[in-house]
GROMACS .gro file of C-alpha atoms in nm:
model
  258
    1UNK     CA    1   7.979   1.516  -1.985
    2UNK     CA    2   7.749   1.273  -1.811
    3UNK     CA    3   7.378   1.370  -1.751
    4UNK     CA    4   7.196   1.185  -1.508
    5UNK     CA    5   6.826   1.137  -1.500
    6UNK     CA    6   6.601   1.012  -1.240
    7UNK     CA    7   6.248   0.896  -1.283
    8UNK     CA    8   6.041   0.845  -0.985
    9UNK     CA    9   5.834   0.518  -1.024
   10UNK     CA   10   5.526   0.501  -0.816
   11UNK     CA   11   5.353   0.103  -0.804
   12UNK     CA   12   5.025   0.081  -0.974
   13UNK     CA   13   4.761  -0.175  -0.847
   14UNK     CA   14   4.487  -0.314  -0.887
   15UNK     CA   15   4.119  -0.313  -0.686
   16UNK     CA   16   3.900  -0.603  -0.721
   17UNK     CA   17   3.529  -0.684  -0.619
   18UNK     CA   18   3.257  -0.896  -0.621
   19UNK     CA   19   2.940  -0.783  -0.586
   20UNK     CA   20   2.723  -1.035  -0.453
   21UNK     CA   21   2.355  -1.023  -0.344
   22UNK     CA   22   2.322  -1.061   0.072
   23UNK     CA   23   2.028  -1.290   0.044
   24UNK     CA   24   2.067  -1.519  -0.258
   25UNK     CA   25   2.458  -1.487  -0.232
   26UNK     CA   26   2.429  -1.463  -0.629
   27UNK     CA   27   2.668  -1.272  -0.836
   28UNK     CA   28   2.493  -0.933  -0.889
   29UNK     CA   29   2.539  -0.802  -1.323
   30UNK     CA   30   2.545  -0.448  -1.347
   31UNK     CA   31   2.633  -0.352  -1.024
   32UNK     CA   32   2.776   0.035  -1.033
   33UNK     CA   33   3.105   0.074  -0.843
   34UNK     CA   34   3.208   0.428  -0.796
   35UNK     CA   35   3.551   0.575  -0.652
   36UNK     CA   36   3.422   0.946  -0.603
   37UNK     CA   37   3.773   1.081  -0.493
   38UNK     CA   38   3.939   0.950  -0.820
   39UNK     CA   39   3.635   0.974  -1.018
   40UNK     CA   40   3.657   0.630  -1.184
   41UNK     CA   41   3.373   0.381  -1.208
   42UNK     CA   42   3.285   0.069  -1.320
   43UNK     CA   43   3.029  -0.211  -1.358
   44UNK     CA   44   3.016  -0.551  -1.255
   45UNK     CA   45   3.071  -0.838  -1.509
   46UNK     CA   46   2.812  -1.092  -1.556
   47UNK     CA   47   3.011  -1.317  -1.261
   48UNK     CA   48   2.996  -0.983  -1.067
   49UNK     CA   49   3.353  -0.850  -1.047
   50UNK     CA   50   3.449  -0.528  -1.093
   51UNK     CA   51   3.825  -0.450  -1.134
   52UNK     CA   52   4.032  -0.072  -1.118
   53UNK     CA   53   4.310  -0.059  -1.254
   54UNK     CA   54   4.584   0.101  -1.251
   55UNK     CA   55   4.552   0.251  -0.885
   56UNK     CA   56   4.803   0.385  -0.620
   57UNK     CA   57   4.857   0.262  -0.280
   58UNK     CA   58   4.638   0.446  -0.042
   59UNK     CA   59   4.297   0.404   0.149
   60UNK     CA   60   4.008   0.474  -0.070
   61UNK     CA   61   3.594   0.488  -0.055
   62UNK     CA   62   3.395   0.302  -0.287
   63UNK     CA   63   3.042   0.355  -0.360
   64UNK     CA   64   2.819   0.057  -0.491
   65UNK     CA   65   2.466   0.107  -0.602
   66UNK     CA   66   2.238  -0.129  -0.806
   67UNK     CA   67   1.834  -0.123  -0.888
   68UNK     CA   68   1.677  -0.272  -0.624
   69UNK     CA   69   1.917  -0.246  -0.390
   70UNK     CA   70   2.034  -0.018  -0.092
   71UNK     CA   71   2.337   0.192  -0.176
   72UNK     CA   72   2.660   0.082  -0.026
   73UNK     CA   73   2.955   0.228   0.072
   74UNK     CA   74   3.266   0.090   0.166
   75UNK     CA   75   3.682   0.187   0.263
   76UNK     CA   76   3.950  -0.043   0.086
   77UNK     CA   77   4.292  -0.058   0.125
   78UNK     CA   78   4.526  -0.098  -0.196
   79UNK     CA   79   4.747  -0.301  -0.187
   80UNK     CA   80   4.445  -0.547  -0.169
   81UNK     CA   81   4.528  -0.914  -0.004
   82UNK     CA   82   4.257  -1.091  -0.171
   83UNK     CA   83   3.970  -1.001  -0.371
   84UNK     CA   84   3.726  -0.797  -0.184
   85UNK     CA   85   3.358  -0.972  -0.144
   86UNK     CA   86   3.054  -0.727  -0.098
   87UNK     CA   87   2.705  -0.765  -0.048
   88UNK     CA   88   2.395  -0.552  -0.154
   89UNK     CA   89   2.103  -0.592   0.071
   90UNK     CA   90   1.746  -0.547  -0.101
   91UNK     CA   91   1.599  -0.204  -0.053
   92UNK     CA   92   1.275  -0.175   0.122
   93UNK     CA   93   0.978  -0.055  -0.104
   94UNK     CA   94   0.623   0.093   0.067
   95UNK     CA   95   0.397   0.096  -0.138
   96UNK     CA   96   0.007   0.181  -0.091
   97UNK     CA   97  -0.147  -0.137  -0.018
   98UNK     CA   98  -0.581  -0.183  -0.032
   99UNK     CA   99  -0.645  -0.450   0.131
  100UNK     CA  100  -1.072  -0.577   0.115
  101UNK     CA  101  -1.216  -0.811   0.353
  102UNK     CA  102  -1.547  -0.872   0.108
  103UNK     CA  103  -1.398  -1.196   0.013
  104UNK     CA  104  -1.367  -1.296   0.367
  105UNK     CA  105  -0.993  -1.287   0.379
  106UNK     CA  106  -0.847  -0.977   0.447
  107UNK     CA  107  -0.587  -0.996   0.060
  108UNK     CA  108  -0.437  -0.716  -0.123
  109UNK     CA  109  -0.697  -0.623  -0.408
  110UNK     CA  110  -0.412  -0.704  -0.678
  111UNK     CA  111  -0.426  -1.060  -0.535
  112UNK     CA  112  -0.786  -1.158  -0.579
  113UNK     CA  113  -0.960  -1.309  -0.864
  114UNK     CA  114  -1.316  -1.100  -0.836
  115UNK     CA  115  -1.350  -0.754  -0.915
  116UNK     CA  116  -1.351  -0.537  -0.600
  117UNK     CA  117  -1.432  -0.182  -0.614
  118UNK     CA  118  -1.297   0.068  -0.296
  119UNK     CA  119  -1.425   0.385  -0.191
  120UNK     CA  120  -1.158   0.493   0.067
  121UNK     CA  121  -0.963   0.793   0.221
  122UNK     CA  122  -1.009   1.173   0.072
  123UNK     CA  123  -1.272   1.070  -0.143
  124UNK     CA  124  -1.461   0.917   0.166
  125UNK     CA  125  -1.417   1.227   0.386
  126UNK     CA  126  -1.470   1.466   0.074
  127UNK     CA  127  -1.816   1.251   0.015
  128UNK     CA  128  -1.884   1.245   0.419
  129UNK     CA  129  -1.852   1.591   0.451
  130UNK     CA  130  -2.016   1.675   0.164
  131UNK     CA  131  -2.349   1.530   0.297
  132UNK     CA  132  -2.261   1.368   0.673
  133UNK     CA  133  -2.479   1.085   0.812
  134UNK     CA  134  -2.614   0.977   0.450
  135UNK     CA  135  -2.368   0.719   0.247
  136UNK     CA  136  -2.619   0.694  -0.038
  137UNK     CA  137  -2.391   0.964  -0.219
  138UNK     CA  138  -2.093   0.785  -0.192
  139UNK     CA  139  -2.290   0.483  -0.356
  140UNK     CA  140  -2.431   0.664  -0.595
  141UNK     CA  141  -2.109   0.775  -0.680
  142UNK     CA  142  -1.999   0.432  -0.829
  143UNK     CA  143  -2.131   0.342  -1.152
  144UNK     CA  144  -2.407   0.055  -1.184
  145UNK     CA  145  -2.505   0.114  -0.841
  146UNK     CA  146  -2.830   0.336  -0.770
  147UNK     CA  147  -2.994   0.361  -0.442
  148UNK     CA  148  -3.328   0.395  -0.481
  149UNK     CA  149  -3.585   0.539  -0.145
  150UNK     CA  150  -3.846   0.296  -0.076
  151UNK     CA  151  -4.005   0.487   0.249
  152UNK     CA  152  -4.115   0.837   0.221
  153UNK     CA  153  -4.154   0.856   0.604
  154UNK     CA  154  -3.851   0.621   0.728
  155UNK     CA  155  -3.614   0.751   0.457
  156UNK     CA  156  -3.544   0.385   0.404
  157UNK     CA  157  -3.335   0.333   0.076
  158UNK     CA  158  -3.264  -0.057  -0.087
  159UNK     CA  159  -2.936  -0.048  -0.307
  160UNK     CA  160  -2.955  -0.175  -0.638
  161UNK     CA  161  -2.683  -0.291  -0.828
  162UNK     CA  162  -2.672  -0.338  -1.233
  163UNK     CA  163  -3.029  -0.277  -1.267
  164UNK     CA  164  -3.124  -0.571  -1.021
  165UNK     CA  165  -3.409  -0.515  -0.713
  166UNK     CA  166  -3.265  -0.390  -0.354
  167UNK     CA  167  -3.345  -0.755  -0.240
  168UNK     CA  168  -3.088  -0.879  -0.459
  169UNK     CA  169  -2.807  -0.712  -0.269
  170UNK     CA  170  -2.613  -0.808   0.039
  171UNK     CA  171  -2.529  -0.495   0.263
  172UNK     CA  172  -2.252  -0.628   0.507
  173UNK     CA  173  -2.061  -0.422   0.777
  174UNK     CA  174  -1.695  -0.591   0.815
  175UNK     CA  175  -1.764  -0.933   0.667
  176UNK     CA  176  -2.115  -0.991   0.842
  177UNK     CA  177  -2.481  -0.929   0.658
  178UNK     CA  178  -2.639  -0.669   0.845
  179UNK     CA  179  -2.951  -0.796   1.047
  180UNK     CA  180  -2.897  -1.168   0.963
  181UNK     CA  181  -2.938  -1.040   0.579
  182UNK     CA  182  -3.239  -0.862   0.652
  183UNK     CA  183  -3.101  -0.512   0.545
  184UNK     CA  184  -3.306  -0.437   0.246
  185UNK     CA  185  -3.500  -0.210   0.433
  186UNK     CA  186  -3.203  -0.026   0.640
  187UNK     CA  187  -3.211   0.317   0.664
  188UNK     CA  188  -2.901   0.446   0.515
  189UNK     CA  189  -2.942   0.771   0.717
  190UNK     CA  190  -2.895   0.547   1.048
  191UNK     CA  191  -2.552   0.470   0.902
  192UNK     CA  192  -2.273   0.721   1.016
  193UNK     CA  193  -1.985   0.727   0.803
  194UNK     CA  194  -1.767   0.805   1.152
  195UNK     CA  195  -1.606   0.503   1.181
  196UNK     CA  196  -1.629   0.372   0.789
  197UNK     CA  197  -1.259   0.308   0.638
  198UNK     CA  198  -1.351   0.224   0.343
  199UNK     CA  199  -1.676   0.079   0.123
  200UNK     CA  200  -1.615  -0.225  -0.085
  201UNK     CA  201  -1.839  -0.315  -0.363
  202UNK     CA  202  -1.852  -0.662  -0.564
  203UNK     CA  203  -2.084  -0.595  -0.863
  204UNK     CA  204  -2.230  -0.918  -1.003
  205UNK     CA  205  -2.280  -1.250  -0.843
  206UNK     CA  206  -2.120  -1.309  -0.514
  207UNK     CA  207  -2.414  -1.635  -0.399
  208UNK     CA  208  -2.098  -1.851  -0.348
  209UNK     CA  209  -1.975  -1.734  -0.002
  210UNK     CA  210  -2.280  -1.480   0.128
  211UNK     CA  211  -2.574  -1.692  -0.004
  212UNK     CA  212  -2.891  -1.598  -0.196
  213UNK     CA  213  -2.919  -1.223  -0.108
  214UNK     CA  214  -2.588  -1.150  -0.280
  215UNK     CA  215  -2.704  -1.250  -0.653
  216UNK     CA  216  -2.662  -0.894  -0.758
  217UNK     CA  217  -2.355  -0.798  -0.561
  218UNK     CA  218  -2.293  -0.667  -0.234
  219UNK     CA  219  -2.211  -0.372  -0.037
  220UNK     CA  220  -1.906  -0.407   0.241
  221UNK     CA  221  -1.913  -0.127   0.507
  222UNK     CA  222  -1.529  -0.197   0.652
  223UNK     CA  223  -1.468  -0.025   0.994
  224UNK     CA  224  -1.214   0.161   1.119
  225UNK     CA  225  -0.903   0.005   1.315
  226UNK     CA  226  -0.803   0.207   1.645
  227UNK     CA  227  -0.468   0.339   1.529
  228UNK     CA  228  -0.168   0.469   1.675
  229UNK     CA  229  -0.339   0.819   1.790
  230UNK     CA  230  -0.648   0.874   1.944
  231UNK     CA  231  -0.935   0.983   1.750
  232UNK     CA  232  -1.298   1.137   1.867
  233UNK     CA  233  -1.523   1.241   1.638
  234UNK     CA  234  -1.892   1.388   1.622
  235UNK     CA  235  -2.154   1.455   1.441
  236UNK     CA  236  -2.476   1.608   1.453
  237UNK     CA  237  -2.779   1.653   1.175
  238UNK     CA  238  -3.117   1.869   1.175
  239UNK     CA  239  -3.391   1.850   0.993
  240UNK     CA  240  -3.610   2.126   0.828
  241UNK     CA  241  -3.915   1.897   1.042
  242UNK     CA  242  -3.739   1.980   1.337
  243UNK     CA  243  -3.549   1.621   1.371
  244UNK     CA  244  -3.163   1.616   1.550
  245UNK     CA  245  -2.964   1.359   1.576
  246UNK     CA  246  -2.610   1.367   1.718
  247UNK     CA  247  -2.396   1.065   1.625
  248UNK     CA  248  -2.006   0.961   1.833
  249UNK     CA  249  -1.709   0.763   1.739
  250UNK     CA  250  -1.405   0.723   1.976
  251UNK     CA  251  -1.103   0.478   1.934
  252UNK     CA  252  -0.786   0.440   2.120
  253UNK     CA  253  -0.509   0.161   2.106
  254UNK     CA  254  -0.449  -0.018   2.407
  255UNK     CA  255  -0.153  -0.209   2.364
  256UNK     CA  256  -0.256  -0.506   2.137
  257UNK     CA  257  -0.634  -0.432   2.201
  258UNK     CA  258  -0.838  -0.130   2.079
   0.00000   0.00000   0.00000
């Protein structure tokens, strides 16, 4: 008696990669490399290659994700010609930015040297709403700063920062001393938080770049930028002595001008 037995033999194979960054066309360590459909994966080598083994002939997808970088995926063909080479482009990040113009460059607050205090977005509106047409409360908010009134009749107000007199601070309004630096005696009511984006505040000595009124610190009133949408806004206040006031703000973009 003869028995004959046949044993089908399918060829195994091989995928190779190297993962490579797009940029720096460096070899990427630690790259994941998935195969979802055989559920296989691997990492890259510290020169970047990844190799599956063991693998039938066929089309197949491969997944490749590393920190930092934007997912890939990708078809290969086994039998492979050659190794395969694939880059990993760096993934966009947004991040919340400040940016302060108090230093007379408009930098990222993580970038410069000098402390810079912001008062910006909800909490400005919150604060604006709270009490419209009068930024003393958003001041006063801030420790070390203290507005004190210095006209009963005018409502006039100096700012006083660290325990130093009103004349010691600089009030600007994007960059520029208000009144040639005269602003000591500025009514804060006349200011309409409308079109503020944000307050900046430098506490200490800033006599460097805004001169001799800025030995206590100064106050930066930053305005708002037209942006991609219209915006109107008003605002009107009464008094209990029969005083009105009704304050405007209206910005548009117009193509690279606003």
């Amino acid at each position: 008696m003869v028995l004959l037995v046949f044993t089908g033999v399918h060829a195994q194979h091989s995928i190779k990669l190297l993962v490579k960054d797009k940029h720096e066309k460096t070899p990427l360590a630690g790259a994941t490399a998935t195969i979802p459909v055989l559920k296989k994966t691997m990492v890259s080598d510290s020169l970047g290659r990844v190799v599956f083994s063991n693998i039938l002939e066929g089309n197949y997808v491969i997944k490749l994700s590393y920190v930092g970088m934007e997912e890939m995926e990708t078809s290969i063909s086994v039998p492979q010609v050659d190794e395969t080479i694939l880059f990993l482009e760096e993934a966009e990040e947004h991040e919340e930015e400040v940016i302060v113009t108090a230093t007379r460059i408009s930098r990222t607050i993580s970038d410069i040297p000098t402390r810079v205090e912001t008062i910006s977005g909800e909490e400005l509106t919150e604060k604006g709403n709270m009490k419209p047409g009068d930024i003393r409360m958003l001041l006063n908010e801030s420790t070390g700063i203290q507005t004190q009134q210095t006209s009963a009749t005018s409502y006039n107000s100096s700012i006083r920062i660290q325990g130093l007199d009103g004349r010691y601070t600089q009030v600007l309004r994007d960059g520029f001393p208000l009144y040639a630096g005269f602003s000591g005696g500025l009514s804060l009511m006349q200011v309409a938080p409308l079109d503020l984006r944000q307050i900046e505040v430098i506490k200490g000595s800033a006599s460097t770049l805004y001169g001799a009124g800025a030995i206590a610190g100064l106050v930066n009133l930053v305005s708002k930028t037209p942006g991609e949408k219209r915006e109107i806004s008003f605002m009107a206040n009464g008094t209990t002595a029969g005083g009105l006031d009704l304050s405007g703000f209206y910005s548009q973009r117009f193509s690279k001008t606003g």
